PDB file of C-alpha atoms in Angstrom:
ATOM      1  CA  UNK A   1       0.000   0.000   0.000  1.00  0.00           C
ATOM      2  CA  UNK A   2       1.669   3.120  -1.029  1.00  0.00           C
ATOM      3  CA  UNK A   3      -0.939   5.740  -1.023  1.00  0.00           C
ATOM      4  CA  UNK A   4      -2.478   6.697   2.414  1.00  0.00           C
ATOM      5  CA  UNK A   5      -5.442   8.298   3.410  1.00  0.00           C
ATOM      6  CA  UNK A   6      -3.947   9.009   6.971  1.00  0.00           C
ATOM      7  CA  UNK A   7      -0.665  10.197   8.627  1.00  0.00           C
ATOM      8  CA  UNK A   8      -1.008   8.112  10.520  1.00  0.00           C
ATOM      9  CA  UNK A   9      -0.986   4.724   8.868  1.00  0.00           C
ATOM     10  CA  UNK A  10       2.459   5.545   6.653  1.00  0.00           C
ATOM     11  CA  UNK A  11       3.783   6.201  10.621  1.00  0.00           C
ATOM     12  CA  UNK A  12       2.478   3.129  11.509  1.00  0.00           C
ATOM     13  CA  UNK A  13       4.069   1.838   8.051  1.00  0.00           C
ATOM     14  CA  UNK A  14       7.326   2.834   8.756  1.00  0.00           C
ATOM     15  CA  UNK A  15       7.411   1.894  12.308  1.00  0.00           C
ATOM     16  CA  UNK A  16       6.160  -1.636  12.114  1.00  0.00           C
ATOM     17  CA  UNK A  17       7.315  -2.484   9.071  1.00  0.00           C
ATOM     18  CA  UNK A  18       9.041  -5.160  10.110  1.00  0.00           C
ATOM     19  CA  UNK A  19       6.297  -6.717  11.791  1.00  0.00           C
ATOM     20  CA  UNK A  20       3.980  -6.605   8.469  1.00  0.00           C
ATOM     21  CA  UNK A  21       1.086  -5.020  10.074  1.00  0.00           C
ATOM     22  CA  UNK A  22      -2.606  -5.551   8.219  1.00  0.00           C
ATOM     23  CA  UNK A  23      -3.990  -1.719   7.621  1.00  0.00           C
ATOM     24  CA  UNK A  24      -7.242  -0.548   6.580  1.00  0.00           C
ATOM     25  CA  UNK A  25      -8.281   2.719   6.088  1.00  0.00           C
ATOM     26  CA  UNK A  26     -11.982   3.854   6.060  1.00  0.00           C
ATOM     27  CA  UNK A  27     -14.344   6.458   7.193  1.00  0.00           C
ATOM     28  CA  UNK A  28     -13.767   6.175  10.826  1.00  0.00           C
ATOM     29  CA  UNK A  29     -10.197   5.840  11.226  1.00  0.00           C
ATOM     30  CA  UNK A  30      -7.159   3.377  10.678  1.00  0.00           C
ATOM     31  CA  UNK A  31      -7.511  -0.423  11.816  1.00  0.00           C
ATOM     32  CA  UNK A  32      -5.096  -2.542  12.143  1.00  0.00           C
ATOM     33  CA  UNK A  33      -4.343  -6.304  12.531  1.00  0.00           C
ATOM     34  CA  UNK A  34      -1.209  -7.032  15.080  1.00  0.00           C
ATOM     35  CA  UNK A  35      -0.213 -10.524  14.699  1.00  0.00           C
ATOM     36  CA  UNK A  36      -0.535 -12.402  18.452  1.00  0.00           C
ATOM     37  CA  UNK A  37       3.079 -12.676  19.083  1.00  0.00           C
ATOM     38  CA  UNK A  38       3.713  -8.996  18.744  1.00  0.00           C
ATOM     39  CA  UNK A  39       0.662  -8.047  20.474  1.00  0.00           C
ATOM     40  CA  UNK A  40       2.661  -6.564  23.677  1.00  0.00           C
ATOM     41  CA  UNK A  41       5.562  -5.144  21.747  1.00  0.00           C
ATOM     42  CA  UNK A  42       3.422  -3.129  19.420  1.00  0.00           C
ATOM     43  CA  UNK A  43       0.966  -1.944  22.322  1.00  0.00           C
ATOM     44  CA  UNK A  44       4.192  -0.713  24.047  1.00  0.00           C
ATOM     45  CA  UNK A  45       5.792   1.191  21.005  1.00  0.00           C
ATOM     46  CA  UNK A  46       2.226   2.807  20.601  1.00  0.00           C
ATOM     47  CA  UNK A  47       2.264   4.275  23.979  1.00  0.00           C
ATOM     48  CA  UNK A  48       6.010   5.081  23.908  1.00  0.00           C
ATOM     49  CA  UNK A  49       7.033   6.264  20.642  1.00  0.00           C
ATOM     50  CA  UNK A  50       6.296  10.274  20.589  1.00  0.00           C
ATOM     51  CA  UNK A  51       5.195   9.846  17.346  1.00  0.00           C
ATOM     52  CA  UNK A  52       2.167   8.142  18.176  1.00  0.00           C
ATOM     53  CA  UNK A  53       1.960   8.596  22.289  1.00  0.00           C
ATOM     54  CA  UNK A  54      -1.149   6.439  22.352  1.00  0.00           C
ATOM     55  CA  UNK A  55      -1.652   6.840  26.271  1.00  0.00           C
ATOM     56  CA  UNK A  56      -5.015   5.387  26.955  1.00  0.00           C
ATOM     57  CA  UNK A  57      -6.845   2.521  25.738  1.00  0.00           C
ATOM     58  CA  UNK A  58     -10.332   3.491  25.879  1.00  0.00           C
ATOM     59  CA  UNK A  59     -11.866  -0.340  25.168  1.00  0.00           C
ATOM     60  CA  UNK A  60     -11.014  -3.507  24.980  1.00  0.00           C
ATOM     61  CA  UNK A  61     -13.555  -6.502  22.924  1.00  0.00           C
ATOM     62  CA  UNK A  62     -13.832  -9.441  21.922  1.00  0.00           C
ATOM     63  CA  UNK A  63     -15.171 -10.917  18.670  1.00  0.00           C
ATOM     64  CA  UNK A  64     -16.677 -14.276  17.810  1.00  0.00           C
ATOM     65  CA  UNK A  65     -16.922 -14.242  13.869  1.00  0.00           C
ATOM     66  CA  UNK A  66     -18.301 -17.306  13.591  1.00  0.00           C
ATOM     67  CA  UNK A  67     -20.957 -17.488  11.029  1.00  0.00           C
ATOM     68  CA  UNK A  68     -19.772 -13.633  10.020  1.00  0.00           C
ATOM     69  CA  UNK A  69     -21.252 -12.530   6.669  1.00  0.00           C
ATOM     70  CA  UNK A  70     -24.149 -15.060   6.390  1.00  0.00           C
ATOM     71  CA  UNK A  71     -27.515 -13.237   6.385  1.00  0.00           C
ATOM     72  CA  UNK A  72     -30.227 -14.501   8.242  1.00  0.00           C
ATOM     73  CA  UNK A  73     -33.016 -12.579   7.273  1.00  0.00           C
ATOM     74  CA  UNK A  74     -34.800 -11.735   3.817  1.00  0.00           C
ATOM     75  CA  UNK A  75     -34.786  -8.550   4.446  1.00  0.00           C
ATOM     76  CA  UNK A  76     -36.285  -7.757   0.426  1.00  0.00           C
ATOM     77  CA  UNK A  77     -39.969  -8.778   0.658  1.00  0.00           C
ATOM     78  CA  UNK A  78     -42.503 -10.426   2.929  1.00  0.00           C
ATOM     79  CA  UNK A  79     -44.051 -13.454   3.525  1.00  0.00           C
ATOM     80  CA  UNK A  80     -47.787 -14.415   3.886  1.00  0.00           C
ATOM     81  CA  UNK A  81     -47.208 -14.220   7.753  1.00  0.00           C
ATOM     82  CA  UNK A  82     -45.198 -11.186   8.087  1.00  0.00           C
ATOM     83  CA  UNK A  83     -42.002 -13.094   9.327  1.00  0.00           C
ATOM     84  CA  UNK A  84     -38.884 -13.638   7.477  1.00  0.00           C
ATOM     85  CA  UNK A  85     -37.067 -16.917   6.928  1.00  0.00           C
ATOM     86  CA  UNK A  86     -35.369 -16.358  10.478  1.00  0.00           C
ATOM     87  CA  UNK A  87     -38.549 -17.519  11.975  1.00  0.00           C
ATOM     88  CA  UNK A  88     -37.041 -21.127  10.689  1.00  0.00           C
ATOM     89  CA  UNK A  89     -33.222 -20.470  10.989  1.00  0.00           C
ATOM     90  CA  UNK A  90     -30.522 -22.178  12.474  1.00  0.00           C
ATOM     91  CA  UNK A  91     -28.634 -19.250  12.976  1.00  0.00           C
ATOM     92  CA  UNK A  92     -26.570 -17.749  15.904  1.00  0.00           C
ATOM     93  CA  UNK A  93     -28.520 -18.792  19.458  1.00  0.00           C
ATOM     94  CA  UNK A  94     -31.400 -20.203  17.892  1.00  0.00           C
ATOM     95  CA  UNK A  95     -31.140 -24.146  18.139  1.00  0.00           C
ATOM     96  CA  UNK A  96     -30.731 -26.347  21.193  1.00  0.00           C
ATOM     97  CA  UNK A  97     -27.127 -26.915  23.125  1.00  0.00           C
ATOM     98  CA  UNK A  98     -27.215 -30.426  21.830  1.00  0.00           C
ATOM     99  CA  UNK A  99     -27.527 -29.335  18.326  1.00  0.00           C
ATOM    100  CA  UNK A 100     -24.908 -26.381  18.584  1.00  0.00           C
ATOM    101  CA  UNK A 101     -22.789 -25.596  15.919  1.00  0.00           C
ATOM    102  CA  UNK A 102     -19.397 -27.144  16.620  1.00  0.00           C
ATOM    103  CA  UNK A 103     -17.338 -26.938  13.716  1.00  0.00           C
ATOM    104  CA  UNK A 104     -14.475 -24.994  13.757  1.00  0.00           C
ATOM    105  CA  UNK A 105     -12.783 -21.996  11.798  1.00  0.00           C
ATOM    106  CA  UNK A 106      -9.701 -20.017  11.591  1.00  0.00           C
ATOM    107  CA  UNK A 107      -9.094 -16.550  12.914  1.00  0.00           C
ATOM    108  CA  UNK A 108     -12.701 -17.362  14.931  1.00  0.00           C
ATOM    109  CA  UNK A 109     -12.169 -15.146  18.239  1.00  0.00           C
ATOM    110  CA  UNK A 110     -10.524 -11.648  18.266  1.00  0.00           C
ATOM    111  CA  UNK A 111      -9.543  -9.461  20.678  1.00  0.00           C
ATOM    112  CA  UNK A 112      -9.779  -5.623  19.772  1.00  0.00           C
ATOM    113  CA  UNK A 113      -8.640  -2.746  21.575  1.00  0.00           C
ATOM    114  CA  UNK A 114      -9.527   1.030  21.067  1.00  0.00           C
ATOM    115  CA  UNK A 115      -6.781   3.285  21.322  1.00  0.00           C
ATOM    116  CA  UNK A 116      -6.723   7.108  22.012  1.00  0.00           C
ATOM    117  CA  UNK A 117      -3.313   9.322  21.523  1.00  0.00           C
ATOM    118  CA  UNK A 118      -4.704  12.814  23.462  1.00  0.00           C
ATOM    119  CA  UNK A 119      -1.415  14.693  22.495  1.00  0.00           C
ATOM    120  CA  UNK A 120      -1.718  13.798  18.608  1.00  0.00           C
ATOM    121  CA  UNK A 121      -5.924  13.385  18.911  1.00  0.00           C
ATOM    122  CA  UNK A 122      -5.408  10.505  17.274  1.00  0.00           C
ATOM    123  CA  UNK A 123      -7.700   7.069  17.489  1.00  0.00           C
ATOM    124  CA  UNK A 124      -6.543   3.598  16.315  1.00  0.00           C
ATOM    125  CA  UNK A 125      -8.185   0.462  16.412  1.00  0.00           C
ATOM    126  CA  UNK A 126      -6.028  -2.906  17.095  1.00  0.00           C
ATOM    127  CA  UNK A 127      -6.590  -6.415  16.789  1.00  0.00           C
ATOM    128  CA  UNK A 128      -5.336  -9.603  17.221  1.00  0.00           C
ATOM    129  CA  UNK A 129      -6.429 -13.192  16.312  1.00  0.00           C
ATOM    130  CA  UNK A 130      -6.518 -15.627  19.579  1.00  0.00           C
ATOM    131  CA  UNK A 131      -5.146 -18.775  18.587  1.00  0.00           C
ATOM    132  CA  UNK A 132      -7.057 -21.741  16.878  1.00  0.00           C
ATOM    133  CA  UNK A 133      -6.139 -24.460  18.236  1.00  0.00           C
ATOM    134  CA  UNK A 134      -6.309 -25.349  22.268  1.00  0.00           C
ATOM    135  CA  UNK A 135      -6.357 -23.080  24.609  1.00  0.00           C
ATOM    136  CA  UNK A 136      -7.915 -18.805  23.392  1.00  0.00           C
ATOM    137  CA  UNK A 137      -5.121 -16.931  24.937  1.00  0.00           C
ATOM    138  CA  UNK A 138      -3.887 -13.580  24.329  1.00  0.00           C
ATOM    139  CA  UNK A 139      -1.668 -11.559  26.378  1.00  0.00           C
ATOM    140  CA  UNK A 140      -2.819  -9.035  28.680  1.00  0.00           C
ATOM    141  CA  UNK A 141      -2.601  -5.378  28.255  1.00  0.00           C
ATOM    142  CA  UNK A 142      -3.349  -4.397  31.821  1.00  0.00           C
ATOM    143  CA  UNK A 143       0.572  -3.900  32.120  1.00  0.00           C
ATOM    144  CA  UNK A 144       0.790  -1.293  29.337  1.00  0.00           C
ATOM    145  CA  UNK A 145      -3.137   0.241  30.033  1.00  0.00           C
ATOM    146  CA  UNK A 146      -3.800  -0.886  33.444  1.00  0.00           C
ATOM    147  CA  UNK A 147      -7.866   0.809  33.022  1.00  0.00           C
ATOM    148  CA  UNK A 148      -8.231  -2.174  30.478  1.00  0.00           C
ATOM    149  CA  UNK A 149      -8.557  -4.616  33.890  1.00  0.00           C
ATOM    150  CA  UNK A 150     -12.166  -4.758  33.728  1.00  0.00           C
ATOM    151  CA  UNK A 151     -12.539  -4.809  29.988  1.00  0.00           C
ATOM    152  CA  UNK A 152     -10.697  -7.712  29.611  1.00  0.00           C
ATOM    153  CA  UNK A 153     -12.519  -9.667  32.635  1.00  0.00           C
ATOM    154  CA  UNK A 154     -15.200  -8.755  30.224  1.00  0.00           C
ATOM    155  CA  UNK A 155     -14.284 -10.272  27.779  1.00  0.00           C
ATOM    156  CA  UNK A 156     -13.110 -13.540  29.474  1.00  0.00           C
ATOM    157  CA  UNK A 157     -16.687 -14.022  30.761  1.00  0.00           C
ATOM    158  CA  UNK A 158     -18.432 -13.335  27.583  1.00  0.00           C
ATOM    159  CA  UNK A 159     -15.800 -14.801  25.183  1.00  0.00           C
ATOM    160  CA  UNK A 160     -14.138 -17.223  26.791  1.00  0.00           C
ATOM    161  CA  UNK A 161     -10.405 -15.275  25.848  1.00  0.00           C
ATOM    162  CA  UNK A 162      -7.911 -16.149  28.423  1.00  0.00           C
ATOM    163  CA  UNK A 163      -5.608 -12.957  28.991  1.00  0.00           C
ATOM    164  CA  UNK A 164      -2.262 -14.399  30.061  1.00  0.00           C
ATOM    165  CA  UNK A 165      -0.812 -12.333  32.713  1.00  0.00           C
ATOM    166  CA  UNK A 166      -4.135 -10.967  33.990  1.00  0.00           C
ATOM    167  CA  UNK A 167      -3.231 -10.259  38.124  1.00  0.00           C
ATOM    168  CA  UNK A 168      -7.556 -11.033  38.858  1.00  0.00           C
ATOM    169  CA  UNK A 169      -9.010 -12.711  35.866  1.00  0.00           C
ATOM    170  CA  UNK A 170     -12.578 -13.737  37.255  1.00  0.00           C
ATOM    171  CA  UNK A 171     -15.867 -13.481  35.678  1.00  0.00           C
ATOM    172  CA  UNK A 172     -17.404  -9.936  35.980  1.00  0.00           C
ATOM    173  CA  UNK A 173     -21.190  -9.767  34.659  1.00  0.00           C
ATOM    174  CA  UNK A 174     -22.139 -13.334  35.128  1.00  0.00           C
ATOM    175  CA  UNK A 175     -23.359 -15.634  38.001  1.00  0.00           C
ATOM    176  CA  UNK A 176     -20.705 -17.956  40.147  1.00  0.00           C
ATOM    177  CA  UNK A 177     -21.870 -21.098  38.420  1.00  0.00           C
ATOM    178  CA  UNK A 178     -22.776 -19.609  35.110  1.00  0.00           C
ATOM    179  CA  UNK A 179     -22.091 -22.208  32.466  1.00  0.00           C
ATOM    180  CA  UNK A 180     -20.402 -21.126  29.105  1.00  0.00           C
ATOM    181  CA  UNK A 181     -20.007 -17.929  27.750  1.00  0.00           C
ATOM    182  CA  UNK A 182     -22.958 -15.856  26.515  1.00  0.00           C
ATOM    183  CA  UNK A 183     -21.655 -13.541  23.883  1.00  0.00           C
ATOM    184  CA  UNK A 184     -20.154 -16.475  22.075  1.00  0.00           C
ATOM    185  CA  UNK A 185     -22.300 -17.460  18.803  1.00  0.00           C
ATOM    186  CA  UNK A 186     -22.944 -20.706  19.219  1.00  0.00           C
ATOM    187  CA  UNK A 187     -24.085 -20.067  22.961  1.00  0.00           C
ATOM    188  CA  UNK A 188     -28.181 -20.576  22.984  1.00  0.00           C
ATOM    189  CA  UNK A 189     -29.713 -17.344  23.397  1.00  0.00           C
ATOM    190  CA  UNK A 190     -32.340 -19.089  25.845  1.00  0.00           C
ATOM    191  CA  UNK A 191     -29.288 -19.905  27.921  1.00  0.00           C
ATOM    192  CA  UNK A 192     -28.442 -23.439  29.435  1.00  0.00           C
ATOM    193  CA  UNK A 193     -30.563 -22.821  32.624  1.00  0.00           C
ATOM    194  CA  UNK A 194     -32.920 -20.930  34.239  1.00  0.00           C
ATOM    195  CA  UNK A 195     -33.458 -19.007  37.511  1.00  0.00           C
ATOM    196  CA  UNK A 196     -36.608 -18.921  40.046  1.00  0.00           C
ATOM    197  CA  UNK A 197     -37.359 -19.030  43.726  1.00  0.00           C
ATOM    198  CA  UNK A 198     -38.876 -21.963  44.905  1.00  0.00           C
ATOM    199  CA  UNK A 199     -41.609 -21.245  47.106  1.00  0.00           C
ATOM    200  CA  UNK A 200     -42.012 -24.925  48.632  1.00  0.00           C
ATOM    201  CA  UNK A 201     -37.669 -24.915  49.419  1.00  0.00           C
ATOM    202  CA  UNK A 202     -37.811 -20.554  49.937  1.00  0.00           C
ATOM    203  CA  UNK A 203     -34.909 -20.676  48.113  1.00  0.00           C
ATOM    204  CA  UNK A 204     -33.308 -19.796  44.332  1.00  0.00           C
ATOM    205  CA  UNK A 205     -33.323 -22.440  42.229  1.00  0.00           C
ATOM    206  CA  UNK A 206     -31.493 -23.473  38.354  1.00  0.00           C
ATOM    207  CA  UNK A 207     -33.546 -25.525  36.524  1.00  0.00           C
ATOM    208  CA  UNK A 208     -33.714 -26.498  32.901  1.00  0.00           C
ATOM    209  CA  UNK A 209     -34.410 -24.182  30.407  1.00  0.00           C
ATOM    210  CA  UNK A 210     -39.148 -24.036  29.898  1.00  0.00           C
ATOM    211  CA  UNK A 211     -38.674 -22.189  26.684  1.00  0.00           C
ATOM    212  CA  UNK A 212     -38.168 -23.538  23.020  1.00  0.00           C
ATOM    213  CA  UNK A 213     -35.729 -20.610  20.986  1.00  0.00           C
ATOM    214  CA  UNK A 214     -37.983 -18.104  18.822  1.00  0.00           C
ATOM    215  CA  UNK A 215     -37.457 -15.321  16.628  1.00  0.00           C
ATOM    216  CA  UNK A 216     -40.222 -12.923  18.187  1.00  0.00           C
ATOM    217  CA  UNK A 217     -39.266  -9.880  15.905  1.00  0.00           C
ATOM    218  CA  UNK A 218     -39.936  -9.524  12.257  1.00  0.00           C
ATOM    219  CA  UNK A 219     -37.273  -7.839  10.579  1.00  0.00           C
ATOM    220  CA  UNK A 220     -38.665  -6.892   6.877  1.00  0.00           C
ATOM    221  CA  UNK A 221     -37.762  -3.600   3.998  1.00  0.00           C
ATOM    222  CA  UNK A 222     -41.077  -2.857   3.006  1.00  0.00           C
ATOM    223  CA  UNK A 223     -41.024  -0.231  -0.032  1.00  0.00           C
ATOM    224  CA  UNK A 224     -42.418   3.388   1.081  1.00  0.00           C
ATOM    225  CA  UNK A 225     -43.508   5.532  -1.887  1.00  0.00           C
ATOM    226  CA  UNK A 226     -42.639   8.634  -0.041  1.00  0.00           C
ATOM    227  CA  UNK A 227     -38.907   8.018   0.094  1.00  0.00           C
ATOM    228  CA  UNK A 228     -38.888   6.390  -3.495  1.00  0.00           C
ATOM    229  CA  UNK A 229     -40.482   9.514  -5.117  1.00  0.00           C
ATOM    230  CA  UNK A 230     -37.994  12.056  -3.086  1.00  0.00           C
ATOM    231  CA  UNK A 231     -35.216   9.872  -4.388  1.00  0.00           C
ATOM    232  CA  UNK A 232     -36.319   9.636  -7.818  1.00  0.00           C
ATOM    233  CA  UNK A 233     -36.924  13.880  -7.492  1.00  0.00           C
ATOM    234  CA  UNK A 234     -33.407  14.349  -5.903  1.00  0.00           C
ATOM    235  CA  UNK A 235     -31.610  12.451  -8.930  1.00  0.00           C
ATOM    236  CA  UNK A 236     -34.033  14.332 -11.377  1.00  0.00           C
ATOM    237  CA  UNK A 237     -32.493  17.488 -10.208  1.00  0.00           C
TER     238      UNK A 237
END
């Protein structure tokens, strides 16, 4: 890539150009892709380097891009009952545990972390893939960002991403005996149990899950003359 949008991505070019760092340039800013085992070493020259002084790390994500780009919905026209083909889809959270999708995929869980350089008022987005095989562990950044603590609990509860070197890596949003990881996409979205009190043992009680998965939401594009006409009056003119 030899033309740049940004300033910023032929510094971040020139710097790392060693490490062969995946850029892309868009609307909203420079991405880039840091390959896992310079993950640490690239977060450090970030915040060190004066040239980029990237002093706060304002988020940290995960990602589960399984089943990323498929559509789930017909989104073009309508169907006799109003509902779209997702009524009937096996997509993300909508089948039973047993009949999860288990099939796996490379590059499947990412972590992403949202940098902020006040001095420059600069923002850069960085990502790396956890690894495929065994074990999803990525180093932690609470070293180099130490606010990112919570955001990466955060993301081992919802993702399952083990941050290696975390000093209190415990799950933050879910219950003690929570079972799996919610935000993950093959994690039923009717969940694995389900919570009530008992008035008989005057007690909370898990149970197994009364519900069957739904799609209770019709998602359709229904053509509106109104907008169609001002279009067709805008390209007139």
């Amino acid at each position: 890539m030899s033309n740049f949008r940004y300033k910023l991505t032929r510094e971040l070019s020139e710097r790392f150009a060693d490490i062969q760092l995946e850029m892309t340039e868009t609307d909203h800013g420079v991405s880039c892709v840091v390959p896992l085992e310079h993950w640490i070493e690239t977060a450090k020259a970030l915040r060190d380097d004066t040239v980029f002084q990237f002093d706060q790390c304002i988020d940290v994500c995960g990602v589960d891009y399984l089943t990323y780009g498929e559509d789930e919905w017909r989104t073009e026209d309508v169907t006799s009952t109003g509902f779209s083909r997702g009524v009937h889809s096996n997509g993300p959270g909508r089948f039973s545990w047993s009949n999860r999708r288990t099939e796996s995929m490379p590059n499947r869980f990412a972590v992403v972390a949202q940098l902020l350089s006040i001095p420059h008022n600069h923002r850069l987005t960085i990502k790396c893939f956890a690894p495929d095989e065994g074990m999803l562990m990525v180093p932690s950044l609470v070293d180099i960002w130490p606010g990112v603590n919570w955001f990466e609990r955060e993301a081992f509860d919802l993702y399952g991403i083990i941050f290696k070197g975390h000093p209190d890596l415990r799950r933050i949003l879910t219950d003690y005996g929570f079972i799996g990881h919610p935000f993950r996409k093959d994690f039923p979205l009717i969940g694995n149990v389900e919570v009530k009190y008992d008035e008989d043992q005057q007690r909370v009680v898990y149970q197994p899950v009364s519900i069957e998965p739904r799609v209770l939401v019709p998602k359709t594009i229904r053509r509106d003359s109104r907008y169609t006409d001002n279009m067709n009056d805008q390209e007139a003119s």
